[in-house]
Amino acid sequence: MTARRLIAAVVIDGVECPATDVTVDQSSNQSPDTFSATLALNGLPPGRDAAYFSSADEIPCDVIVAVGMSGGLLFSGSADKVDVDFEAGNVKLSGRDKSKDLIESKATKTHKNKSSKEVVDEYAGEAGLEVDADEDAGKAGKQYRQEWNRVTDLSSKWSAIQHMADREGKHAFVQKNKLYYRNLDETDLGAVEVDYQGQSPFGHAEGNFIGLKVSRNLELAKTTKVRVRSYNSETEERHDETETLGGSGKERTYDYRHAGMTNGQAKKTAKKRLREHTRHERTADVTLPGNPDISPLMKLLITGTGTAWDQDYHIDRCGHRISGDKYDVHITAKNSSKGRGGAGGASGASESGGAAVGSQQMAQASYPREGA
């Protein structure tokens, strides 16, 4: 087999700089994606030397990785910290994605008669982000009225976006140059397939992974009920919504109270909270040979164990690690049991409409560096 060539670089304010070690942590929740990278001082192009790092006020950074014919952007944001080691001859950068600008900017407008999506579009545009959002959002100013002034007076733009997302049963997070504001179940781009073949009289156990660990929380496997209650002082209406997912054993109940919700918001929030609680029932930790196409927008599909862990999972985090000629990806994923309560598990990854990333695409864990 011909080894695939590995290239890793950080594009610093438009100039590509080769990197020796790179870490990118991607997330499908509200916490920002982060990166760290090590660059050789004697390998930096003109204009990106130690003098540049000593005085630059802002250091925009994009992390790009190529493996053979596959590759692309892993991270887009800016550096928060620079360390220069003249004895070791390297520069170390670390930073966050473009949600940083939203986290550090205060929300000050009331946005009357604007939809939630219009507010998200405005804030994202100010941070240089595109938006991928559902179109079923209501009027932010009308829906939140009294509380909106409190939210915007005390919060960052990112907190305001998270507040709206929570009220509408959505998830808001940033991936590369895009802000996602939608139902998390609708953002997958196919599946990462992990296949295990147990030991047999004809051979040892094997699989297309480096490491695979699974777990199950028996408490979260019980019947779970979420109740959301709200009083809307504008309409003088009380709303009480309950969502339940069947399971085993004694019922677990979670009770939430929120002010000023509409009936639709209460129902969406109950569904979101139920998903958040029950998805922790089954978890999977997988380490795979490096592939820059893998992201939290995909699902994880485990097969071949011959157990109830053979199902699909929602990817929570992806950690891309490159060191020298080694590149691997660590995935943390979770879900409730497939078919639980007559619903539970999501549809199989083969039906998700995206391309599967399987063993043929992830067979090589070590690559020759460019120029080696």
Tab-separated table of C-alpha atoms in Angstrom:
chain	number	residue	atom	x	y	z
A	1	MET	CA	0.000	0.000	0.000
A	2	THR	CA	1.306	3.452	-0.902
A	3	ALA	CA	1.452	5.701	2.156
A	4	ARG	CA	-0.575	8.886	1.934
A	5	ARG	CA	1.279	12.153	2.414
A	6	LEU	CA	0.365	14.248	5.472
A	7	ILE	CA	0.480	18.046	5.391
A	8	ALA	CA	-0.491	20.254	8.342
A	9	ALA	CA	-0.305	24.034	8.337
A	10	VAL	CA	-1.637	27.127	10.063
A	11	VAL	CA	-2.675	29.968	7.770
A	12	ILE	CA	-1.727	33.022	9.830
A	13	ASP	CA	-3.394	36.199	8.595
A	14	GLY	CA	-3.392	34.835	5.041
A	15	VAL	CA	0.118	33.325	5.050
A	16	GLU	CA	0.535	29.537	5.191
A	17	CYS	CA	2.999	28.350	7.846
A	18	PRO	CA	3.994	24.660	8.159
A	19	ALA	CA	3.229	23.070	11.542
A	20	THR	CA	4.907	20.121	13.255
A	21	ASP	CA	2.258	19.434	15.916
A	22	VAL	CA	-1.419	20.369	15.721
A	23	THR	CA	-4.412	19.775	17.975
A	24	VAL	CA	-7.960	20.791	17.019
A	25	ASP	CA	-10.880	20.100	19.359
A	26	GLN	CA	-14.295	20.379	17.693
A	27	SER	CA	-17.594	20.415	19.571
A	28	SER	CA	-21.306	20.257	18.766
A	29	ASN	CA	-22.276	22.228	21.865
A	30	GLN	CA	-22.001	25.887	22.823
A	31	SER	CA	-18.351	25.735	23.889
A	32	PRO	CA	-15.936	27.064	21.240
A	33	ASP	CA	-13.700	24.894	19.087
A	34	THR	CA	-10.058	25.300	20.079
A	35	PHE	CA	-6.665	24.737	18.478
A	36	SER	CA	-3.005	24.582	19.395
A	37	ALA	CA	-0.052	24.319	17.031
A	38	THR	CA	3.733	24.238	17.125
A	39	LEU	CA	5.725	25.944	14.360
A	40	ALA	CA	9.478	25.788	13.770
A	41	LEU	CA	11.038	29.263	13.954
A	42	ASN	CA	13.468	28.514	11.142
A	43	GLY	CA	10.636	27.312	8.899
A	44	LEU	CA	8.438	30.406	9.072
A	45	PRO	CA	7.879	32.463	5.906
A	46	PRO	CA	8.859	36.152	5.693
A	47	GLY	CA	6.611	38.423	7.718
A	48	ARG	CA	5.565	35.692	10.164
A	49	ASP	CA	8.697	35.547	12.285
A	50	ALA	CA	9.215	36.171	16.002
A	51	ALA	CA	9.009	39.932	15.423
A	52	TYR	CA	5.498	39.532	13.983
A	53	PHE	CA	4.308	37.481	16.961
A	54	SER	CA	5.846	39.953	19.413
A	55	SER	CA	3.713	42.883	18.259
A	56	ALA	CA	0.598	41.677	16.370
A	57	ASP	CA	-2.626	42.823	18.052
A	58	GLU	CA	-4.768	40.164	16.375
A	59	ILE	CA	-3.559	36.867	14.892
A	60	PRO	CA	-6.199	35.236	12.633
A	61	CYS	CA	-5.538	31.501	12.270
A	62	ASP	CA	-6.940	28.791	10.004
A	63	VAL	CA	-5.775	25.203	10.479
A	64	ILE	CA	-5.622	23.117	7.307
A	65	VAL	CA	-4.750	19.437	6.963
A	66	ALA	CA	-4.284	17.287	3.869
A	67	VAL	CA	-3.958	13.502	3.789
A	68	GLY	CA	-3.332	12.235	0.293
A	69	MET	CA	-6.159	13.555	-1.886
A	70	SER	CA	-8.380	14.350	1.110
A	71	GLY	CA	-8.178	17.424	3.270
A	72	GLY	CA	-9.332	20.919	3.980
A	73	LEU	CA	-10.114	23.370	6.748
A	74	LEU	CA	-10.238	21.999	10.313
A	75	PHE	CA	-10.457	25.252	12.255
A	76	SER	CA	-11.019	28.969	11.712
A	77	GLY	CA	-10.536	31.556	14.423
A	78	SER	CA	-7.690	33.432	16.071
A	79	ALA	CA	-4.885	32.952	18.564
A	80	ASP	CA	-5.366	33.836	22.225
A	81	LYS	CA	-1.806	33.047	23.304
A	82	VAL	CA	1.659	32.937	21.741
A	83	ASP	CA	4.732	31.276	23.276
A	84	VAL	CA	8.147	31.633	21.630
A	85	ASP	CA	10.955	29.335	22.776
A	86	PHE	CA	14.212	30.582	21.277
A	87	GLU	CA	16.232	27.718	22.773
A	88	ALA	CA	13.936	25.028	21.322
A	89	GLY	CA	13.444	27.097	18.174
A	90	ASN	CA	9.656	27.008	18.018
A	91	VAL	CA	6.470	29.045	18.321
A	92	LYS	CA	3.378	27.658	20.044
A	93	LEU	CA	-0.055	29.106	19.270
A	94	SER	CA	-3.401	28.397	20.914
A	95	GLY	CA	-6.817	29.939	20.408
A	96	ARG	CA	-10.575	29.723	19.855
A	97	ASP	CA	-12.980	29.783	16.929
A	98	LYS	CA	-14.994	32.809	15.769
A	99	SER	CA	-17.600	32.405	18.509
A	100	LYS	CA	-14.938	34.227	20.551
A	101	ASP	CA	-16.104	37.520	19.003
A	102	LEU	CA	-19.708	36.794	20.020
A	103	ILE	CA	-18.676	35.755	23.537
A	104	GLU	CA	-16.743	38.977	24.056
A	105	SER	CA	-19.347	41.343	22.518
A	106	LYS	CA	-22.278	42.572	24.585
A	107	ALA	CA	-25.803	42.357	23.145
A	108	THR	CA	-27.437	45.783	23.430
A	109	LYS	CA	-30.389	45.807	20.996
A	110	THR	CA	-34.008	44.812	21.642
A	111	HIS	CA	-34.606	43.577	18.050
A	112	LYS	CA	-38.339	44.311	17.977
A	113	ASN	CA	-40.261	42.549	15.204
A	114	LYS	CA	-37.206	40.579	14.094
A	115	SER	CA	-37.211	36.795	13.926
A	116	SER	CA	-34.691	34.826	15.940
A	117	LYS	CA	-32.985	33.842	12.696
A	118	GLU	CA	-32.659	37.493	11.687
A	119	VAL	CA	-31.002	38.245	15.024
A	120	VAL	CA	-28.656	35.277	14.593
A	121	ASP	CA	-27.865	36.388	11.022
A	122	GLU	CA	-26.980	39.872	12.252
A	123	TYR	CA	-24.741	38.724	15.091
A	124	ALA	CA	-23.060	36.022	12.996
A	125	GLY	CA	-22.384	38.467	10.162
A	126	GLU	CA	-20.632	40.811	12.580
A	127	ALA	CA	-18.341	37.922	13.554
A	128	GLY	CA	-17.639	36.908	9.947
A	129	LEU	CA	-19.741	33.743	10.144
A	130	GLU	CA	-22.257	32.214	7.756
A	131	VAL	CA	-25.484	30.822	9.236
A	132	ASP	CA	-27.125	27.422	8.837
A	133	ALA	CA	-30.503	27.779	10.554
A	134	ASP	CA	-34.024	26.406	10.573
A	135	GLU	CA	-36.673	28.766	9.253
A	136	ASP	CA	-39.298	28.139	11.954
A	137	ALA	CA	-38.126	30.853	14.341
A	138	GLY	CA	-40.586	33.423	15.683
A	139	LYS	CA	-40.233	37.118	16.422
A	140	ALA	CA	-37.539	37.599	19.042
A	141	GLY	CA	-38.814	40.972	20.238
A	142	LYS	CA	-42.411	39.777	20.517
A	143	GLN	CA	-41.640	36.388	22.029
A	144	TYR	CA	-39.326	37.592	24.749
A	145	ARG	CA	-40.593	41.151	25.375
A	146	GLN	CA	-39.977	41.789	29.105
A	147	GLU	CA	-37.070	39.408	29.522
A	148	TRP	CA	-35.263	40.486	26.342
A	149	ASN	CA	-34.063	43.757	27.891
A	150	ARG	CA	-32.732	41.823	30.870
A	151	VAL	CA	-30.988	39.271	28.651
A	152	THR	CA	-29.343	41.858	26.406
A	153	ASP	CA	-28.368	44.143	29.272
A	154	LEU	CA	-26.551	41.393	31.131
A	155	SER	CA	-25.345	39.069	28.375
A	156	SER	CA	-22.981	38.689	25.474
A	157	LYS	CA	-24.255	38.144	21.952
A	158	TRP	CA	-23.360	34.475	22.315
A	159	SER	CA	-25.440	34.189	25.497
A	160	ALA	CA	-28.366	35.881	23.737
A	161	ILE	CA	-28.119	33.381	20.861
A	162	GLN	CA	-27.979	30.481	23.323
A	163	HIS	CA	-30.999	31.895	25.174
A	164	MET	CA	-33.076	32.021	21.986
A	165	ALA	CA	-31.913	28.552	20.946
A	166	ASP	CA	-32.883	27.137	24.316
A	167	ARG	CA	-36.383	28.637	24.063
A	168	GLU	CA	-36.876	27.152	20.610
A	169	GLY	CA	-35.502	23.692	21.340
A	170	LYS	CA	-32.461	24.231	19.120
A	171	HIS	CA	-28.700	24.008	19.455
A	172	ALA	CA	-26.336	26.836	18.555
A	173	PHE	CA	-22.670	26.133	17.896
A	174	VAL	CA	-19.870	27.163	15.556
A	175	GLN	CA	-18.009	24.891	13.157
A	176	LYS	CA	-15.215	26.459	11.097
A	177	ASN	CA	-16.794	29.476	9.322
A	178	LYS	CA	-20.433	28.641	10.034
A	179	LEU	CA	-22.831	29.145	12.941
A	180	TYR	CA	-25.407	26.360	13.238
A	181	TYR	CA	-28.780	27.229	14.771
A	182	ARG	CA	-31.019	24.219	14.414
A	183	ASN	CA	-32.182	20.863	15.710
A	184	LEU	CA	-28.979	18.911	16.300
A	185	ASP	CA	-30.492	15.769	14.749
A	186	GLU	CA	-30.715	17.559	11.401
A	187	THR	CA	-27.074	18.599	11.053
A	188	ASP	CA	-25.345	15.284	10.336
A	189	LEU	CA	-23.372	14.833	7.128
A	190	GLY	CA	-23.318	11.049	7.042
A	191	ALA	CA	-21.702	8.550	9.374
A	192	VAL	CA	-18.314	7.497	10.671
A	193	GLU	CA	-18.454	3.702	10.532
A	194	VAL	CA	-16.644	1.704	13.216
A	195	ASP	CA	-16.660	-2.057	12.713
A	196	TYR	CA	-15.461	-4.646	15.238
A	197	GLN	CA	-14.810	-8.285	14.423
A	198	GLY	CA	-14.457	-10.480	17.508
A	199	GLN	CA	-11.934	-13.248	17.999
A	200	SER	CA	-12.762	-16.486	16.214
A	201	PRO	CA	-11.130	-19.898	15.709
A	202	PHE	CA	-9.717	-18.441	12.499
A	203	GLY	CA	-8.154	-15.234	13.809
A	204	HIS	CA	-7.728	-12.536	16.426
A	205	ALA	CA	-10.194	-9.736	17.147
A	206	GLU	CA	-9.781	-6.792	14.808
A	207	GLY	CA	-11.448	-3.607	13.630
A	208	ASN	CA	-10.958	-0.433	11.610
A	209	PHE	CA	-10.117	1.595	14.725
A	210	ILE	CA	-7.217	2.227	17.081
A	211	GLY	CA	-9.318	2.178	20.255
A	212	LEU	CA	-12.975	1.534	21.130
A	213	LYS	CA	-14.615	1.912	24.549
A	214	VAL	CA	-18.341	1.930	25.324
A	215	SER	CA	-20.396	2.453	28.468
A	216	ARG	CA	-24.013	2.460	29.616
A	217	ASN	CA	-25.650	4.421	32.433
A	218	LEU	CA	-28.357	2.206	33.949
A	219	GLU	CA	-29.996	5.100	35.787
A	220	LEU	CA	-30.481	6.996	32.532
A	221	ALA	CA	-31.918	3.846	30.925
A	222	LYS	CA	-35.007	4.198	33.116
A	223	THR	CA	-38.240	5.746	31.890
A	224	THR	CA	-37.524	9.470	31.753
A	225	LYS	CA	-40.051	12.282	31.957
A	226	VAL	CA	-39.379	15.987	31.486
A	227	ARG	CA	-41.928	18.579	32.546
A	228	VAL	CA	-41.664	22.259	31.562
A	229	ARG	CA	-43.968	24.829	33.160
A	230	SER	CA	-44.187	28.512	32.344
A	231	TYR	CA	-46.321	31.568	33.057
A	232	ASN	CA	-46.555	34.236	30.361
A	233	SER	CA	-47.396	37.559	32.013
A	234	GLU	CA	-48.074	39.182	28.631
A	235	THR	CA	-50.915	36.805	27.796
A	236	GLU	CA	-51.633	35.707	31.398
A	237	GLU	CA	-51.408	32.113	30.206
A	238	ARG	CA	-49.900	29.140	31.994
A	239	HIS	CA	-48.262	26.378	29.993
A	240	ASP	CA	-47.444	22.866	31.175
A	241	GLU	CA	-45.743	20.491	28.722
A	242	THR	CA	-44.478	16.961	29.371
A	243	GLU	CA	-42.322	14.690	27.209
A	244	THR	CA	-41.558	11.060	28.116
A	245	LEU	CA	-39.205	8.383	26.800
A	246	GLY	CA	-39.931	4.841	27.927
A	247	GLY	CA	-37.323	2.682	29.597
A	248	SER	CA	-36.867	0.282	32.482
A	249	GLY	CA	-37.247	0.580	36.231
A	250	LYS	CA	-38.566	3.462	38.291
A	251	GLU	CA	-39.423	6.648	36.415
A	252	ARG	CA	-36.990	9.564	36.562
A	253	THR	CA	-38.624	13.006	36.446
A	254	TYR	CA	-37.016	16.352	35.647
A	255	ASP	CA	-39.021	19.503	36.362
A	256	TYR	CA	-38.202	22.875	34.776
A	257	ARG	CA	-39.802	26.296	35.233
A	258	HIS	CA	-39.277	29.147	32.771
A	259	ALA	CA	-40.886	32.575	32.657
A	260	GLY	CA	-42.652	34.058	29.653
A	261	MET	CA	-42.758	31.080	27.311
A	262	THR	CA	-45.352	30.433	24.656
A	263	ASN	CA	-46.954	26.999	24.512
A	264	GLY	CA	-44.820	26.093	21.499
A	265	GLN	CA	-41.618	27.140	23.245
A	266	ALA	CA	-42.480	25.087	26.328
A	267	LYS	CA	-43.077	22.008	24.187
A	268	LYS	CA	-39.844	22.440	22.200
A	269	THR	CA	-37.869	22.997	25.392
A	270	ALA	CA	-39.323	19.832	26.947
A	271	LYS	CA	-38.291	17.804	23.895
A	272	LYS	CA	-34.798	19.286	23.930
A	273	ARG	CA	-34.314	18.613	27.653
A	274	LEU	CA	-35.508	15.027	27.197
A	275	ARG	CA	-32.946	14.459	24.432
A	276	GLU	CA	-30.200	16.018	26.538
A	277	HIS	CA	-30.913	13.747	29.514
A	278	THR	CA	-31.464	10.453	27.700
A	279	ARG	CA	-28.584	10.775	25.236
A	280	HIS	CA	-26.142	10.137	28.063
A	281	GLU	CA	-27.439	6.580	28.471
A	282	ARG	CA	-24.945	5.087	26.018
A	283	THR	CA	-21.548	6.607	25.289
A	284	ALA	CA	-18.737	5.616	22.963
A	285	ASP	CA	-15.103	6.716	22.915
A	286	VAL	CA	-13.350	5.877	19.666
A	287	THR	CA	-9.863	6.594	18.366
A	288	LEU	CA	-9.431	6.342	14.600
A	289	PRO	CA	-6.663	6.910	12.071
A	290	GLY	CA	-6.690	10.579	11.124
A	291	ASN	CA	-9.241	11.848	8.641
A	292	PRO	CA	-9.923	15.601	8.262
A	293	ASP	CA	-13.441	14.878	6.952
A	294	ILE	CA	-14.602	13.672	10.385
A	295	SER	CA	-16.548	16.292	12.366
A	296	PRO	CA	-19.263	16.556	15.051
A	297	LEU	CA	-21.786	17.175	12.259
A	298	MET	CA	-21.605	13.463	11.472
A	299	LYS	CA	-22.936	10.455	13.344
A	300	LEU	CA	-20.983	7.497	14.658
A	301	LEU	CA	-22.152	4.008	13.671
A	302	ILE	CA	-20.830	1.004	15.617
A	303	THR	CA	-21.279	-2.474	14.156
A	304	GLY	CA	-19.969	-5.977	14.723
A	305	THR	CA	-19.848	-6.193	18.536
A	306	GLY	CA	-22.962	-8.380	18.587
A	307	THR	CA	-24.351	-6.295	21.457
A	308	ALA	CA	-26.899	-3.526	21.999
A	309	TRP	CA	-24.024	-1.070	21.551
A	310	ASP	CA	-24.330	-1.722	17.811
A	311	GLN	CA	-26.242	1.419	16.822
A	312	ASP	CA	-25.680	5.026	15.829
A	313	TYR	CA	-24.544	7.822	18.141
A	314	HIS	CA	-24.507	11.613	18.074
A	315	ILE	CA	-20.927	12.880	18.035
A	316	ASP	CA	-20.307	15.317	20.870
A	317	ARG	CA	-16.611	16.058	20.368
A	318	CYS	CA	-13.826	15.333	17.868
A	319	GLY	CA	-10.177	15.753	18.779
A	320	HIS	CA	-7.775	15.842	15.821
A	321	ARG	CA	-4.172	15.162	16.895
A	322	ILE	CA	-1.150	15.505	14.601
A	323	SER	CA	2.380	14.939	15.849
A	324	GLY	CA	5.147	14.431	13.326
A	325	ASP	CA	3.896	11.767	10.914
A	326	LYS	CA	1.161	10.521	13.273
A	327	TYR	CA	-2.451	11.641	12.909
A	328	ASP	CA	-5.451	10.293	14.788
A	329	VAL	CA	-8.954	11.438	15.707
A	330	HIS	CA	-10.603	10.838	19.072
A	331	ILE	CA	-14.416	10.831	19.045
A	332	THR	CA	-16.791	11.090	21.998
A	333	ALA	CA	-20.384	10.204	21.107
A	334	LYS	CA	-23.629	9.401	22.916
A	335	ASN	CA	-27.236	8.337	22.439
A	336	SER	CA	-30.158	6.605	24.097
A	337	SER	CA	-30.754	2.948	23.248
A	338	LYS	CA	-32.019	2.296	19.755
A	339	GLY	CA	-35.752	1.618	19.693
A	340	ARG	CA	-36.165	2.646	23.323
A	341	GLY	CA	-39.760	3.499	24.168
A	342	GLY	CA	-40.760	2.818	20.577
A	343	ALA	CA	-38.677	5.791	19.377
A	344	GLY	CA	-35.329	6.353	21.113
A	345	GLY	CA	-32.694	5.410	18.596
A	346	ALA	CA	-32.190	7.482	15.501
A	347	SER	CA	-32.431	6.016	12.034
A	348	GLY	CA	-29.507	4.000	10.734
A	349	ALA	CA	-26.574	5.970	9.370
A	350	SER	CA	-26.976	4.295	6.006
A	351	GLU	CA	-30.226	6.205	5.601
A	352	SER	CA	-28.875	9.605	6.656
A	353	GLY	CA	-28.170	10.744	3.124
A	354	GLY	CA	-24.489	11.578	3.710
A	355	ALA	CA	-21.371	9.727	2.706
A	356	ALA	CA	-20.058	7.094	5.089
A	357	VAL	CA	-16.475	7.234	6.291
A	358	GLY	CA	-15.436	3.621	6.629
A	359	SER	CA	-12.409	1.396	6.862
A	360	GLN	CA	-11.335	1.976	3.268
A	361	GLN	CA	-10.948	5.682	3.963
A	362	MET	CA	-9.271	5.308	7.359
A	363	ALA	CA	-6.832	2.458	6.910
A	364	GLN	CA	-3.587	4.375	7.401
A	365	ALA	CA	-2.550	5.867	10.745
A	366	SER	CA	0.990	7.023	9.926
A	367	TYR	CA	1.937	9.264	7.021
A	368	PRO	CA	5.178	10.592	5.532
A	369	ARG	CA	5.503	14.326	6.061
A	370	GLU	CA	5.606	16.642	3.062
A	371	GLY	CA	9.194	16.867	1.909
A	372	ALA	CA	10.231	13.689	3.742
